[in-house]
mmCIF file of C-alpha atoms in Angstrom:
data_model
loop_
_atom_site.group_PDB
_atom_site.id
_atom_site.type_symbol
_atom_site.label_atom_id
_atom_site.label_comp_id
_atom_site.label_asym_id
_atom_site.label_seq_id
_atom_site.Cartn_x
_atom_site.Cartn_y
_atom_site.Cartn_z
ATOM 1 C CA MET A 1 -0.004 0.002 -0.003
ATOM 2 C CA ARG A 2 1.300 3.443 -0.914
ATOM 3 C CA ALA A 3 1.293 6.166 1.700
ATOM 4 C CA ASN A 4 -1.236 8.176 -0.256
ATOM 5 C CA ASP A 5 -3.653 5.236 -0.146
ATOM 6 C CA ALA A 6 -3.543 5.279 3.646
ATOM 7 C CA ILE A 7 -5.046 8.736 3.953
ATOM 8 C CA ARG A 8 -7.009 9.008 0.720
ATOM 9 C CA PRO A 9 -10.491 10.191 1.760
ATOM 10 C CA TRP A 10 -12.162 8.813 -1.334
ATOM 11 C CA HIS A 11 -11.274 6.748 -4.368
ATOM 12 C CA SER A 12 -12.195 7.938 -7.797
ATOM 13 C CA ARG A 13 -13.124 5.320 -10.339
ATOM 14 C CA TYR A 14 -11.512 7.643 -12.849
ATOM 15 C CA GLY A 15 -8.102 7.504 -11.181
ATOM 16 C CA ASP A 16 -5.943 10.218 -9.721
ATOM 17 C CA GLY A 17 -6.764 12.925 -12.209
ATOM 18 C CA LEU A 18 -6.259 16.639 -11.834
ATOM 19 C CA ALA A 19 -9.899 17.153 -10.838
ATOM 20 C CA GLU A 20 -9.598 14.734 -7.902
ATOM 21 C CA ARG A 21 -6.445 16.451 -6.720
ATOM 22 C CA TRP A 22 -8.128 19.855 -6.715
ATOM 23 C CA LEU A 23 -11.215 18.413 -5.004
ATOM 24 C CA ARG A 24 -8.937 17.613 -2.075
ATOM 25 C CA VAL A 25 -8.093 21.313 -1.814
ATOM 26 C CA LEU A 26 -11.726 22.474 -1.841
ATOM 27 C CA PRO A 27 -12.507 21.503 1.825
ATOM 28 C CA LEU A 28 -9.307 23.274 2.903
ATOM 29 C CA VAL A 29 -10.238 26.478 1.073
ATOM 30 C CA CYS A 30 -13.760 26.370 2.511
ATOM 31 C CA TYR A 31 -12.411 25.857 6.038
ATOM 32 C CA LEU A 32 -9.862 28.672 5.703
ATOM 33 C CA SER A 33 -12.695 30.922 4.502
ATOM 34 C CA PHE A 34 -14.795 29.874 7.490
ATOM 35 C CA ILE A 35 -11.968 30.781 9.900
ATOM 36 C CA PHE A 36 -11.570 34.165 8.194
ATOM 37 C CA ILE A 37 -15.308 34.902 8.337
ATOM 38 C CA VAL A 38 -15.601 33.990 12.019
ATOM 39 C CA SER A 39 -12.530 36.148 12.768
ATOM 40 C CA SER A 40 -14.237 39.071 11.054
ATOM 41 C CA VAL A 41 -17.156 39.129 13.501
ATOM 42 C CA PRO A 42 -16.781 41.994 15.998
ATOM 43 C CA GLY A 43 -16.075 40.876 19.548
ATOM 44 C CA GLY A 44 -19.326 42.191 20.973
ATOM 45 C CA ASP A 45 -21.344 40.041 18.518
ATOM 46 C CA LEU A 46 -19.767 36.753 19.637
ATOM 47 C CA ALA A 47 -20.931 34.578 22.492
ATOM 48 C CA ALA A 48 -18.794 35.392 25.513
ATOM 49 C CA VAL A 49 -16.372 32.608 26.262
ATOM 50 C CA ALA A 50 -14.062 33.067 29.206
ATOM 51 C CA ASP A 51 -11.435 30.646 27.912
ATOM 52 C CA ASP A 52 -11.297 29.868 24.224
ATOM 53 C CA ARG A 53 -8.105 27.801 24.238
ATOM 54 C CA LEU A 54 -9.970 24.549 23.463
ATOM 55 C CA GLU A 55 -11.712 26.222 20.541
ATOM 56 C CA HIS A 56 -8.380 27.376 19.091
ATOM 57 C CA PHE A 57 -6.882 23.927 19.608
ATOM 58 C CA GLY A 58 -9.789 22.170 17.901
ATOM 59 C CA GLU A 59 -10.018 24.671 15.068
ATOM 60 C CA TYR A 60 -6.390 24.138 14.067
ATOM 61 C CA PHE A 61 -6.502 20.405 14.759
ATOM 62 C CA VAL A 62 -9.055 20.170 11.949
ATOM 63 C CA LEU A 63 -6.931 22.501 9.811
ATOM 64 C CA GLY A 64 -3.939 20.154 10.221
ATOM 65 C CA TRP A 65 -5.960 17.214 8.846
ATOM 66 C CA LEU A 66 -7.224 19.255 5.912
ATOM 67 C CA LEU A 67 -3.735 20.539 5.077
ATOM 68 C CA ILE A 68 -2.284 17.015 4.935
ATOM 69 C CA LEU A 69 -5.216 15.704 2.875
ATOM 70 C CA ALA A 70 -4.743 18.541 0.399
ATOM 71 C CA LEU A 71 -0.988 17.971 0.174
ATOM 72 C CA ALA A 72 -1.434 14.213 -0.266
ATOM 73 C CA GLY A 73 -3.255 14.802 -3.543
ATOM 74 C CA PHE A 74 -0.246 16.466 -5.161
ATOM 75 C CA THR A 75 2.493 13.941 -4.452
ATOM 76 C CA PRO A 76 2.885 10.573 -6.185
ATOM 77 C CA THR A 77 5.287 9.171 -3.597
ATOM 78 C CA GLY A 78 3.244 9.669 -0.460
ATOM 79 C CA VAL A 79 3.365 12.096 2.419
ATOM 80 C CA GLY A 80 6.790 12.630 3.888
ATOM 81 C CA LYS A 81 8.533 14.884 6.389
ATOM 82 C CA VAL A 82 8.574 17.767 3.957
ATOM 83 C CA HIS A 83 4.765 17.619 3.697
ATOM 84 C CA TYR A 84 4.324 17.586 7.465
ATOM 85 C CA ALA A 85 6.747 20.510 7.814
ATOM 86 C CA SER A 86 4.986 22.430 5.014
ATOM 87 C CA ALA A 87 1.574 21.801 6.538
ATOM 88 C CA TRP A 88 2.830 22.987 9.932
ATOM 89 C CA MET A 89 4.421 26.144 8.523
ATOM 90 C CA VAL A 90 1.339 27.027 6.456
ATOM 91 C CA GLY A 91 -0.922 26.406 9.472
ATOM 92 C CA VAL A 92 1.181 28.521 11.831
ATOM 93 C CA ALA A 93 1.462 31.297 9.228
ATOM 94 C CA TYR A 94 -2.344 31.267 8.873
ATOM 95 C CA ALA A 95 -2.718 31.403 12.681
ATOM 96 C CA VAL A 96 -0.447 34.454 12.839
ATOM 97 C CA SER A 97 -2.264 36.130 9.936
ATOM 98 C CA ASP A 98 -5.620 35.345 11.597
ATOM 99 C CA GLU A 99 -4.543 37.048 14.813
ATOM 100 C CA LEU A 100 -3.216 40.010 12.836
ATOM 101 C CA HIS A 101 -6.565 40.196 11.025
ATOM 102 C CA GLN A 102 -8.433 40.116 14.337
ATOM 103 C CA SER A 103 -6.407 43.088 15.595
ATOM 104 C CA PHE A 104 -8.252 45.232 13.028
ATOM 105 C CA VAL A 105 -11.743 43.926 13.967
ATOM 106 C CA PRO A 106 -13.656 46.011 16.547
ATOM 107 C CA HIS A 107 -13.596 44.558 20.078
ATOM 108 C CA ARG A 108 -11.161 41.802 19.046
ATOM 109 C CA ASP A 109 -7.463 41.587 19.753
ATOM 110 C CA ALA A 110 -4.400 39.650 18.697
ATOM 111 C CA SER A 111 -2.991 37.198 21.204
ATOM 112 C CA PHE A 112 0.225 35.221 21.236
ATOM 113 C CA GLY A 113 -1.562 32.666 23.460
ATOM 114 C CA ASP A 114 -4.111 32.057 20.721
ATOM 115 C CA VAL A 115 -1.321 31.416 18.192
ATOM 116 C CA ALA A 116 0.294 29.042 20.685
ATOM 117 C CA PHE A 117 -2.892 26.991 21.066
ATOM 118 C CA ASP A 118 -3.493 27.094 17.311
ATOM 119 C CA SER A 119 0.034 25.745 16.805
ATOM 120 C CA LEU A 120 -0.475 23.085 19.458
ATOM 121 C CA GLY A 121 -3.664 21.843 17.809
ATOM 122 C CA LEU A 122 -1.921 21.770 14.452
ATOM 123 C CA THR A 123 1.077 19.899 15.883
ATOM 124 C CA VAL A 124 -1.066 17.289 17.638
ATOM 125 C CA ALA A 125 -3.108 16.695 14.466
ATOM 126 C CA LEU A 126 0.018 16.161 12.381
ATOM 127 C CA ALA A 127 1.500 13.836 15.003
ATOM 128 C CA VAL A 128 -1.705 11.772 15.141
ATOM 129 C CA ILE A 129 -1.774 11.535 11.338
ATOM 130 C CA ALA A 130 1.881 10.439 11.225
ATOM 131 C CA PHE A 131 1.181 7.816 13.891
ATOM 132 C CA LEU A 132 -1.898 6.487 12.112
ATOM 133 C CA MET A 133 -0.003 6.412 8.804
ATOM 134 C CA ARG A 134 2.787 4.387 10.390
ATOM 135 C CA ILE A 135 0.328 1.884 11.843
ATOM 136 C CA ARG A 136 -1.585 1.569 8.572
ATOM 137 C CA MET A 137 1.570 1.168 6.496
ATOM 138 C CA GLU A 138 3.010 -1.660 8.639
ATOM 139 C CA PRO A 139 2.782 -5.037 6.907
ATOM 140 C CA SER A 140 0.247 -7.350 8.528
#
């Protein structure tokens, strides 16, 4: 079994064409748009949450999965360390840009703590994926 087969979310009866590769990117683009839209809501319009660390962790945990699934569609040899590093860097860069964006939204602020929990969620997701890939790739 190839590494790509281990995390392929669906199989196309038409093979690994360009359309299937780009369809893997669509959920990622939708999710990034969702994060941006939620970050654009003024602070007074959001439900008051005293501690949103779990939300940040979960939000970027999902983003980590979507980043790896998107990257898996564009490599014939499987997902390697470069893909995990790329996914992590893109995710952290998006977390930083999201906090910068929030600094311009009324009643919202930028927080290094939020970026830290975003990064932690991203890191845990990528570690879980790597672990599951290793288990799935082991010969039975």
